[in-house]
Coordinates of C-alpha atoms and ligand atoms in Angstrom, one line a residue:
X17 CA 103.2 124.6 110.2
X18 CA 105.8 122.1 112.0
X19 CA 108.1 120.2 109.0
X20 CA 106.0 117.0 110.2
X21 CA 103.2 118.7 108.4
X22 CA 103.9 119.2 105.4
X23 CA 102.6 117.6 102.2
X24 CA 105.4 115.6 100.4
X25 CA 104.6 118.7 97.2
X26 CA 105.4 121.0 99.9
X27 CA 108.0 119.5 101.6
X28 CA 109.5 119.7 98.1
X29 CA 108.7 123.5 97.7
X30 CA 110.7 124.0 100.9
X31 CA 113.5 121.9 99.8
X32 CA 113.8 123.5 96.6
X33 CA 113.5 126.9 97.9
X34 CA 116.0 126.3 100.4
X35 CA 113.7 127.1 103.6
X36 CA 114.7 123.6 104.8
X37 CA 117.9 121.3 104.4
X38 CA 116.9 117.0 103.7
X39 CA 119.1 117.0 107.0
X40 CA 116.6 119.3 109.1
X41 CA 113.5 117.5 107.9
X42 CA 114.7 113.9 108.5
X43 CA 115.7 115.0 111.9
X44 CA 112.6 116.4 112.6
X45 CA 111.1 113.0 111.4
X46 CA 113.5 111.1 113.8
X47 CA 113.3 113.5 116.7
X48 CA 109.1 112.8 116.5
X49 CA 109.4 108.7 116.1
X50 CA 111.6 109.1 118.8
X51 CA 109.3 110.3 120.8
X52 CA 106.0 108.9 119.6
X53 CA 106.5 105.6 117.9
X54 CA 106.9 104.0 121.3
X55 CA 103.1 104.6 121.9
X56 CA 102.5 103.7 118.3
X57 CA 104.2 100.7 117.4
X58 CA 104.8 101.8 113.8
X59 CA 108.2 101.0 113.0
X60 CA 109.9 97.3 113.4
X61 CA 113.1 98.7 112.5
X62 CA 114.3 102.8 112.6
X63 CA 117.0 103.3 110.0
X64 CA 118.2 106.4 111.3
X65 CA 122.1 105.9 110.7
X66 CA 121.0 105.4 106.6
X67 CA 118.1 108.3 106.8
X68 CA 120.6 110.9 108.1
X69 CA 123.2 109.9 105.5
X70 CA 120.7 109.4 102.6
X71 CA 119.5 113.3 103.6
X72 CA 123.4 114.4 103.5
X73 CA 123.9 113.1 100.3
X74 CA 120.1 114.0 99.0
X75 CA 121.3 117.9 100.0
X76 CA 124.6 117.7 98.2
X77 CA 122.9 116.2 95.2
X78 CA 120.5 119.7 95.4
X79 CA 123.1 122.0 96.0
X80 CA 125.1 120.4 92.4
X81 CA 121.6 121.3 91.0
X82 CA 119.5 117.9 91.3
X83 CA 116.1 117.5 91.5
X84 CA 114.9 114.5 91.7
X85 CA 111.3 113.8 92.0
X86 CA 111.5 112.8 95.8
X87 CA 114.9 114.2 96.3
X88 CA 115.3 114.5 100.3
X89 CA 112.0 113.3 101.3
X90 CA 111.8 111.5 104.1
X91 CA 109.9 108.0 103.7
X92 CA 108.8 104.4 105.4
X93 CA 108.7 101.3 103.6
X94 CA 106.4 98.3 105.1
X95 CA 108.8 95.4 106.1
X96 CA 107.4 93.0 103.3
X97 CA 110.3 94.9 101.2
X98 CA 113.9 93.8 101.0
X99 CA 116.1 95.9 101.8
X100 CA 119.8 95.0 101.0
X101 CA 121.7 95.5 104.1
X102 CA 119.0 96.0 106.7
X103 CA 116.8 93.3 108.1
X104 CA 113.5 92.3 107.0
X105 CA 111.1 90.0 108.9
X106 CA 107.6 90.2 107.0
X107 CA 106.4 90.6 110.7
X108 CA 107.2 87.0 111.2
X109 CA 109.4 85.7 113.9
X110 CA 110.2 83.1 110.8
X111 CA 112.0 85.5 109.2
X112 CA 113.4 87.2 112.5
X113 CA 117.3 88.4 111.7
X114 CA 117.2 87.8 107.9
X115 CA 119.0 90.5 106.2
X116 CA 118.7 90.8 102.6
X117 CA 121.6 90.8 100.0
X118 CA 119.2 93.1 97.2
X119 CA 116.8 95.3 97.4
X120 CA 113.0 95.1 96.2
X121 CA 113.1 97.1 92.9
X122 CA 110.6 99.5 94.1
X123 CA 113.3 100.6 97.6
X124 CA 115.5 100.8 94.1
X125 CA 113.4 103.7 92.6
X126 CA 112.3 105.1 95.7
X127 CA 116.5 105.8 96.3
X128 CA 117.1 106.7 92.8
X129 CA 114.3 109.3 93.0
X130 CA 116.2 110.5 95.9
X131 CA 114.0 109.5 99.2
X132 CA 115.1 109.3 102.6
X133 CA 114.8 105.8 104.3
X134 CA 113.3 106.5 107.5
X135 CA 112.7 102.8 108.5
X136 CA 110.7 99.2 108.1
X137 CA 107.4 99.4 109.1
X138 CA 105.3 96.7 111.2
X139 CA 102.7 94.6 109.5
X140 CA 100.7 91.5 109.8
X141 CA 102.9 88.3 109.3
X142 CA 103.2 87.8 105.8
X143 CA 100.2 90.3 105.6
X144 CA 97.8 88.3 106.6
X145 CA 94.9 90.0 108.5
X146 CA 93.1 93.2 108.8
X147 CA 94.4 95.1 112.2
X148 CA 98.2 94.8 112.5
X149 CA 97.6 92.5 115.6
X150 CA 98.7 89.5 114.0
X151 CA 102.9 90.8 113.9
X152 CA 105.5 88.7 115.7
X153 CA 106.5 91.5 117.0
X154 CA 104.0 94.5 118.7
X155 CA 100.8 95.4 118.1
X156 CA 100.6 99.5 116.4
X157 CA 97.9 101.9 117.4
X158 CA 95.6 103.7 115.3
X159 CA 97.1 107.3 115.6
X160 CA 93.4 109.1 116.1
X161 CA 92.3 106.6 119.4
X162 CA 95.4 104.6 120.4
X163 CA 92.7 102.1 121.6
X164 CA 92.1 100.9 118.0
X165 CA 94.0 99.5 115.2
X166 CA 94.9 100.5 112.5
X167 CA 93.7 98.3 110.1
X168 CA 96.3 95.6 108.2
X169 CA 97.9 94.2 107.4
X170 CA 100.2 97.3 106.0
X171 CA 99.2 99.5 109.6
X172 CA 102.6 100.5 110.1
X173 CA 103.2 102.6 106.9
X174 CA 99.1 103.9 107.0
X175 CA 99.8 105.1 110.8
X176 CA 103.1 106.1 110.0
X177 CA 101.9 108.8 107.5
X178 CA 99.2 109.7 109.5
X179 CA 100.6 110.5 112.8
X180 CA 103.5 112.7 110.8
X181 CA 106.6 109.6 111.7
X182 CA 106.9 109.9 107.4
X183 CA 105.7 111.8 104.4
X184 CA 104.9 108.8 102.6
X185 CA 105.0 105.6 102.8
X186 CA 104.4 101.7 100.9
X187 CA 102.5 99.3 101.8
X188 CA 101.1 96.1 99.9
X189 CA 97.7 95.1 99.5
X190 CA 96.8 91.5 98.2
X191 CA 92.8 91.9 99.2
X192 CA 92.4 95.4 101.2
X193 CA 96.0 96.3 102.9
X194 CA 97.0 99.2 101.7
X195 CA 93.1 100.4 101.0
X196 CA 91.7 99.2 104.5
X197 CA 93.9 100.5 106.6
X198 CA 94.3 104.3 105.0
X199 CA 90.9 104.3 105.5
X200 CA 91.1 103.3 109.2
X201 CA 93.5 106.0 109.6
X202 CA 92.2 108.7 107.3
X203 CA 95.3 108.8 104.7
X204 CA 95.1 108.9 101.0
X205 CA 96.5 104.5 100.0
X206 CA 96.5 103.5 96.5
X207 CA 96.2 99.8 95.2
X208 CA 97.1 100.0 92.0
X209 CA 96.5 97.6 88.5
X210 CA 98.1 94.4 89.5
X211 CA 101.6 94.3 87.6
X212 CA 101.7 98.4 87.5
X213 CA 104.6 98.0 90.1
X214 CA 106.8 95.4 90.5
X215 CA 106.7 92.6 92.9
X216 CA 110.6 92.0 92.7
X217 CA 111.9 91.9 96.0
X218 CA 108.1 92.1 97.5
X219 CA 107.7 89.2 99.9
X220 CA 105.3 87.0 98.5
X221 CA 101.9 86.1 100.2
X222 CA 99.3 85.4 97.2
X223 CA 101.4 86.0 94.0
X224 CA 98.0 86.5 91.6
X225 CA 97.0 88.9 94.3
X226 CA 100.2 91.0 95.7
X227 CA 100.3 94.4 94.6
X228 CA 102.3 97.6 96.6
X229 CA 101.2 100.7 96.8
X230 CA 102.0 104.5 98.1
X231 CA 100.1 105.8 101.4
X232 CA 100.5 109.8 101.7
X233 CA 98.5 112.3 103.1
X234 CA 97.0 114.0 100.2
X235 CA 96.0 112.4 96.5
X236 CA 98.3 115.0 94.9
X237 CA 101.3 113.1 96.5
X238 CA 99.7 109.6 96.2
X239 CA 100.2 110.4 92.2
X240 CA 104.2 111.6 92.3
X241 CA 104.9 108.6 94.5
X242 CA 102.8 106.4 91.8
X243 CA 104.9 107.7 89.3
X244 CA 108.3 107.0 90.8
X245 CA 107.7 103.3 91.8
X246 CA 105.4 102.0 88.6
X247 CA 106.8 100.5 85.7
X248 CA 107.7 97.8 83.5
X249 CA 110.7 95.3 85.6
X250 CA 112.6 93.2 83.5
X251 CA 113.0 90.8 87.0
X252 CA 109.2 90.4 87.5
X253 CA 107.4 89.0 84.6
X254 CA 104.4 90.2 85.9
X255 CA 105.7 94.0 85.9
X256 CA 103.2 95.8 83.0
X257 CA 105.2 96.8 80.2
X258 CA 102.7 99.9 79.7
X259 CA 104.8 103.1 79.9
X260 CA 103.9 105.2 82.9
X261 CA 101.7 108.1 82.1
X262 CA 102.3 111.6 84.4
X263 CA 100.2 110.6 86.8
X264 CA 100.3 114.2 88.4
X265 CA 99.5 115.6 85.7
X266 CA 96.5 113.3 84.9
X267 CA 95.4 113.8 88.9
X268 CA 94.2 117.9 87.5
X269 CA 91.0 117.8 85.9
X270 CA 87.4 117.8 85.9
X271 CA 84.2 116.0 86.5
X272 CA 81.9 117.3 84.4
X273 CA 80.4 114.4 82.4
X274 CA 82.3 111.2 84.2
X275 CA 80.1 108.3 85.1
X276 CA 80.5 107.3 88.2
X277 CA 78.7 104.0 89.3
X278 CA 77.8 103.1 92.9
X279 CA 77.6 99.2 93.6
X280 CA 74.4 98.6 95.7
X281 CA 76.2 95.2 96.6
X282 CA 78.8 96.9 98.6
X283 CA 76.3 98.8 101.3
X284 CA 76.5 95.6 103.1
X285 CA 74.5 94.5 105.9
X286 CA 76.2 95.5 109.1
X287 CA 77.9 98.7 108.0
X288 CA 78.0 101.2 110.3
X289 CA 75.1 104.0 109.7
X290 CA 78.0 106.8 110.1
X291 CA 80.1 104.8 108.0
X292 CA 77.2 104.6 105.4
X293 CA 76.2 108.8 106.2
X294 CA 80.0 110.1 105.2
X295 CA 80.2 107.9 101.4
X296 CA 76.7 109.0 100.6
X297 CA 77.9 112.3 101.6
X298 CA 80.5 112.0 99.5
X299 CA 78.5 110.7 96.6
X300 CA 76.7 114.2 96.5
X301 CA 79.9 116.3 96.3
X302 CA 80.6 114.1 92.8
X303 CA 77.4 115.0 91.5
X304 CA 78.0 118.2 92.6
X305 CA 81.0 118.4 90.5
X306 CA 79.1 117.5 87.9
X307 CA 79.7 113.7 87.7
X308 CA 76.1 111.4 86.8
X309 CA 76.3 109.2 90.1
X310 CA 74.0 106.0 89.0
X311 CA 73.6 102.4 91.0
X312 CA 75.1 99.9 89.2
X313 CA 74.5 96.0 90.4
X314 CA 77.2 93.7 90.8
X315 CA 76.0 90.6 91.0
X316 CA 78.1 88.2 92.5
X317 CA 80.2 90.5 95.0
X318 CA 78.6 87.7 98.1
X319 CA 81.1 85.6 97.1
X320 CA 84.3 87.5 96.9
X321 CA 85.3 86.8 100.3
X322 CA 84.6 82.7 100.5
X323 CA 86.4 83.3 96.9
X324 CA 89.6 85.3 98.4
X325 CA 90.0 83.3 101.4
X326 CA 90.2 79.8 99.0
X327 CA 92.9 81.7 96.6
X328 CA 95.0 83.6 98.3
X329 CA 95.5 80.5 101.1
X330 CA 96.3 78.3 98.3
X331 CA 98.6 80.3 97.1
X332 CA 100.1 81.1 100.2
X333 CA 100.5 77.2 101.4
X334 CA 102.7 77.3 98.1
X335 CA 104.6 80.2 98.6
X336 CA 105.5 79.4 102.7
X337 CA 106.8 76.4 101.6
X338 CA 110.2 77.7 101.2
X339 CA 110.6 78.8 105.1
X340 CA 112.3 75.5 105.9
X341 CA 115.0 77.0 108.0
X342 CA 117.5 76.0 105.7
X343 CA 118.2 79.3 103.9
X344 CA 116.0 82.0 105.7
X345 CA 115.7 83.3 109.2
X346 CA 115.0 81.0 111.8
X347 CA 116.0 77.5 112.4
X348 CA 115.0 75.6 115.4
X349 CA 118.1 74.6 117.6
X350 CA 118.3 70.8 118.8
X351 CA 116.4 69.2 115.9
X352 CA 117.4 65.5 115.4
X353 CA 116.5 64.7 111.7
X354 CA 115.9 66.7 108.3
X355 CA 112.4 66.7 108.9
X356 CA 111.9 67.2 112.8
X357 CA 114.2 70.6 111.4
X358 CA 111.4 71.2 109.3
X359 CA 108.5 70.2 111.5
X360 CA 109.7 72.3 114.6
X361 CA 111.1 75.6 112.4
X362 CA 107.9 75.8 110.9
X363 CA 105.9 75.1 113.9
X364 CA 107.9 77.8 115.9
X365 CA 108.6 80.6 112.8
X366 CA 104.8 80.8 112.0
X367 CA 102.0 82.5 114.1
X368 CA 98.3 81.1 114.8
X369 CA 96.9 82.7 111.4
X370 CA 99.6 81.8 108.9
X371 CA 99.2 78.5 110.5
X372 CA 95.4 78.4 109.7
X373 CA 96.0 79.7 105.7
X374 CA 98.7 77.3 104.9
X375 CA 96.2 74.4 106.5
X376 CA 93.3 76.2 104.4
X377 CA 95.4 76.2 101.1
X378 CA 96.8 72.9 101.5
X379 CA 93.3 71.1 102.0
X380 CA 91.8 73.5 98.6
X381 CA 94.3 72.3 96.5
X382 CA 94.6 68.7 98.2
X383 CA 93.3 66.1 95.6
X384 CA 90.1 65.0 95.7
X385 CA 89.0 68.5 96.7
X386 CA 90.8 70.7 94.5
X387 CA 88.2 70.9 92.2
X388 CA 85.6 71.8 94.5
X389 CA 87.2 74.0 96.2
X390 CA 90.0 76.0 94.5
X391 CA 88.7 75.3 90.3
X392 CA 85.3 76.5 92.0
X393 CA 87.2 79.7 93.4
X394 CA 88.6 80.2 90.0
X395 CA 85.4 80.0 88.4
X396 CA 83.8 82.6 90.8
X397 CA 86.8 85.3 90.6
X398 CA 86.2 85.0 86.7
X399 CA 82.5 85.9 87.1
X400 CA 83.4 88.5 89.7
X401 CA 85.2 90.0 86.9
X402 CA 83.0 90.1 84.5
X403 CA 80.1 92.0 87.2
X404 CA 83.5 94.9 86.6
X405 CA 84.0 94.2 82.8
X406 CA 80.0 95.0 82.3
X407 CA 80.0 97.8 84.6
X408 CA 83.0 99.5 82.9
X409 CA 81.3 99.4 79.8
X410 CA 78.7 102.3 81.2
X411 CA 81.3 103.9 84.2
X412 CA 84.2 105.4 83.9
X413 CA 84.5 105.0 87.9
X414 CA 82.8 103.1 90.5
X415 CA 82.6 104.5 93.9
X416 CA 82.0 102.5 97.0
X417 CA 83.0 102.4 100.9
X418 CA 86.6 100.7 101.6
X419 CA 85.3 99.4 104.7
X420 CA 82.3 99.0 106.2
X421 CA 83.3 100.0 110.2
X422 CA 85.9 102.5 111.6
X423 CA 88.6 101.4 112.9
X424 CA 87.6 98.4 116.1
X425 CA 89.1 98.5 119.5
X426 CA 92.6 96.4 119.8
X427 CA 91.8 92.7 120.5
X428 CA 88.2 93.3 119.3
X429 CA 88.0 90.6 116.7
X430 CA 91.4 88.7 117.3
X431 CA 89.3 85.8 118.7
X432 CA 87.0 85.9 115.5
X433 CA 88.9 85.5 112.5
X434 CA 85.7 85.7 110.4
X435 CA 84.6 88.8 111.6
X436 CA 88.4 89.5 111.1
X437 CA 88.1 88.7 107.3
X438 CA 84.5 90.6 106.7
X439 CA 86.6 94.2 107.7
X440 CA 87.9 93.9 103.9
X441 CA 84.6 93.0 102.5
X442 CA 84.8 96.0 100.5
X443 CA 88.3 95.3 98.8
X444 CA 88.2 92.0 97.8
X445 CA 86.5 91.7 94.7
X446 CA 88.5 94.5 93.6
X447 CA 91.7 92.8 94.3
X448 CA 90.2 89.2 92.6
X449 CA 89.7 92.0 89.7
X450 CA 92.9 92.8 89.6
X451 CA 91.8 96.6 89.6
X452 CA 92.8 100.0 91.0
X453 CA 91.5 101.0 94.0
X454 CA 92.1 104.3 95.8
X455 CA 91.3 105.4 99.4
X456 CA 90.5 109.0 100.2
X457 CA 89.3 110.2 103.2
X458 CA 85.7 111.1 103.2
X459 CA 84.8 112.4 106.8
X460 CA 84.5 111.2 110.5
X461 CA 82.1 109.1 112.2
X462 CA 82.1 108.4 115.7
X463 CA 85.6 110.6 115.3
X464 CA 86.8 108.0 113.4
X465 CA 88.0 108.8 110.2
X466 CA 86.2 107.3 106.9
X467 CA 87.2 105.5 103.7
X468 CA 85.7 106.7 100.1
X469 CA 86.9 103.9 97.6
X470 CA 87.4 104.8 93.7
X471 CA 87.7 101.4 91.9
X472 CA 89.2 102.2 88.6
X473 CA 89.8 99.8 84.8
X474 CA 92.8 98.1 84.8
X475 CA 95.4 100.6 83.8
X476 CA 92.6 103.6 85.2
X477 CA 95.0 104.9 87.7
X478 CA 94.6 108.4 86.1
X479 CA 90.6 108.6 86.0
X480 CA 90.8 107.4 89.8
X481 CA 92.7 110.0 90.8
X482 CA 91.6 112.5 88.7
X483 CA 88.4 111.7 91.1
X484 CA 90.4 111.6 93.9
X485 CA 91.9 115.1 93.3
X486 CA 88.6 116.4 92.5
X487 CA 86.8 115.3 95.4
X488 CA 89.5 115.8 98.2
X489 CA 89.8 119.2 96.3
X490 CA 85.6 120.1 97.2
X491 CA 85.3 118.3 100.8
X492 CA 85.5 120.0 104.2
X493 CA 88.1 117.1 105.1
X494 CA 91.6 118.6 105.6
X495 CA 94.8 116.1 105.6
X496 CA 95.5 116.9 109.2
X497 CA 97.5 114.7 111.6
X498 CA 95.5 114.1 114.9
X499 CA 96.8 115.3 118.3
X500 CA 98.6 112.2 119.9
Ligands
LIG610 N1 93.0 91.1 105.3 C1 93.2 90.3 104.1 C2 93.9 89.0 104.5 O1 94.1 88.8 105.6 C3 94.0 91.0 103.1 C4 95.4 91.1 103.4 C5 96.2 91.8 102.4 O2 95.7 92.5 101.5 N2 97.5 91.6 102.5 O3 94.2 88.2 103.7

């Protein structure tokens, strides 16, 4: 097995045993983004002056007899993070060159728990969208077909892990984007409760809606890499006080017994039949394991996405407001007046699909229609809610697709942002829910790789993986990194 390969739990064997040095395994790392990423597209930004001096110092920590949980494991954060000293653009040419004085309190614990920065990686401006195509800057390739995407908007850090250029990685997912696109790329991605992890430092999009999350290759890892980032944060007040259970340890278990509900709602029309063939495949392994696998109805999931797309705009027309070009990134040269600075930074800075939100979330919340639009949206995601409040009282889990396609060809549905917005479906009312949601890889279809979802209780992050350990433990899929 090439040091690419391995697990972040093995990786960690090997370090502690001494088989590998931090410095051998973050050069490997380098030595294959090197040579790869220029077909993929998954870094913006290659730290590889901080990796190689983060894996010196991670080595001479072990040999004084550290052990850190991630102690000298390389990782990839998506560029929605600060990071103090190296520059972070949210994928937005708005943001182009700004360089943060702090970092986001999760790049904190990743570096206190010892990890490796390997680099920032590409996105969807300010997360917005479902392939990666909407960056500023490059467009990444799914790492199983470079033809397709690889789902968004965190595609960077999902092909990144998959194609071996990091162990693990973050992402963020506000209505599907660390879920969607593990599934699009056949990693393990984990949305967790909203406030499990802090949003400090987290570039806001929709700030009811932002959560980050760990992509890795296998669910065992998911759960360490859960455990070093959640927590209570005395700078977001959103941050869940609730201490942190050992998520590892929580991951072992069985079956026997759980309830496990299956939304009908969520076999939407237009799913692809191979799509549909792997989950229900995977359906039968639970019961196999000894799970009761029942339907469960969830009444108004139809109107999750109309829901989503009046929220998260609103809220992002507020948050966007501050990219003035007075104090971050960009400024347009040769403006003439305080407001032509504005006008022309803004019109510049932003891409075609921020564009279309902030116009979206300034007409909800405009007067005279905020009431029928955004109250309305309100009053939706509350009902949504309680369709997951009612089936929790009977399942311990609910089980469903992530998405409802494999990953599309590049440029397939740029022109379309509706049929953009339906490729996440499957995550939104989980996201409105403010619920855990795990992907795990549940097969191939048209070679594709496939997306099992495990929707957990707020705070259920150790029932959902216990699943997701269970089942990755008794299917024929292997984490494997496809030939590139
Ligand atoms: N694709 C959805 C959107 O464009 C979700 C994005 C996300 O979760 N950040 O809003």
């Amino acid at each position: 097995m090439e040091l690419h390969e391995l697990t972040v739990l093995r990786a960690l064997d090997a370090l502690r045993s001494r088989e590998v040095s931090s410095v051998e395994l973050t050069e490997a790392y380098l030595r294959r983004i090197e040579s790869l990423d220029h077909t993929l597209g998954a870094y913006l930004t290659v730290t590889a002056a901080r990796a190689r001096s983060d894996a010196r110092r991670a080595d001479e920590l072990r040999r004084r007899g550290d052990d850190a949980p991630l102690l000298g494991v390389p990782v990839a954060l998506k560029d929605i993070f600060c990071t103090n000293g190296i520059e972070t653009t949210c994928g937005s040419r708005i943001l182009k060159g700004f360089v943060p004085p702090y970092d986001a309190t999760v790049a904190t614990r990743l570096a206190e728990a010892g990890a490796v920065l390997l680099g920032k990686t590409n996105m969807d401006e300010f997360a917005m969208g479902s392939s990666t195509e909407n960056s500023a800057f490059q467009s990444t390739r799914n790492p199983w077909d470079l033809a397709r995407v690889p789902g968004g908007s965190s595609g960077g850090s999902a092909a990144a892990v998959a194609a071996g250029l990091a162990a693990a990685s973050l992402g963020t997912d506000t209505g599907g984007s660390i879920r969607q696109p593990a599934a699009l790329c056949g990693v393990v991605g984990f949305k967790p409760t909203y406030g499990r992890v802090s949003r400090y430092g987290m570039i806001a999009f929709a700030s009811s809606l932002d959560q980050a999350g760990p992509f890795t290759r296998t669910v065992a890892d998911c759960a360490l890499v859960l455990g070093v980032i959640a927590g209570h944060d005395p700078s977001d007040s959103t941050a869940l006080p609730d201490p942190v259970p050992d998520y590892q340890a929580s991951a072992d278990g069985e079956l026997r017994g759980l309830h496990v509900g299956v939304p009908d709602e969520y076999f939407v029309a237009g799913m692809e039949p191979g799509v549909e063939r792997a989950v229900r495949g995977a359906l039968d392994t639970l019961t196999e394991l000894g799970a009761d696998v029942r339907p469960v109805s969830m009444p108004h999931t139809s109107y999750a996405l109309a829901a989503y797309y009046l929220i998260a705009p609103a809220e992002a027309s507020a948050n966007l407001a501050r990219y003035d070009g007075v104090k971050y990134g960009y400024r347009a040269p040769n403006a003439n007046t305080t407001l032509d600075a504005y006008l022309r930074t803004r019109g510049e800075g932003f891409g075609p699909e921020v564009k279309r939100r902030i116009m979206l979330g300034t007409y909800a919340l405009s007067s005279g229609y905020y009431d029928a639009y955004y109250v309305k949206a309100q009053k939706i995601r509350t009902l949504i809610k309680a369709d997951f409040d009612r089936a929790f009282e009977s399942f311990d889990v609910l089980v469903a697709p992530t998405s409802p396609t494999v990953a599309f060809p590049l440029g397939a549905k740029t022109a379309d942002p509706l049929a953009m917005y339906l490729s996440d479906v499957c995550t939104l009312p989980v996201s409105l829910a403010g619920l855990p949601g795990l992907n795990v890889p549940c097969g191939l279809a048209d070679e594709m790789p496939v997306g099992l979802q495990i929707i957990g209780p707020a705070l259920g992050e150790e029932t959902v993986l216990r699943v997701g350990a269970a089942y990755e433990r008794a299917s024929a899929w292997q984490p494997r990194i496809p030939e590139i």
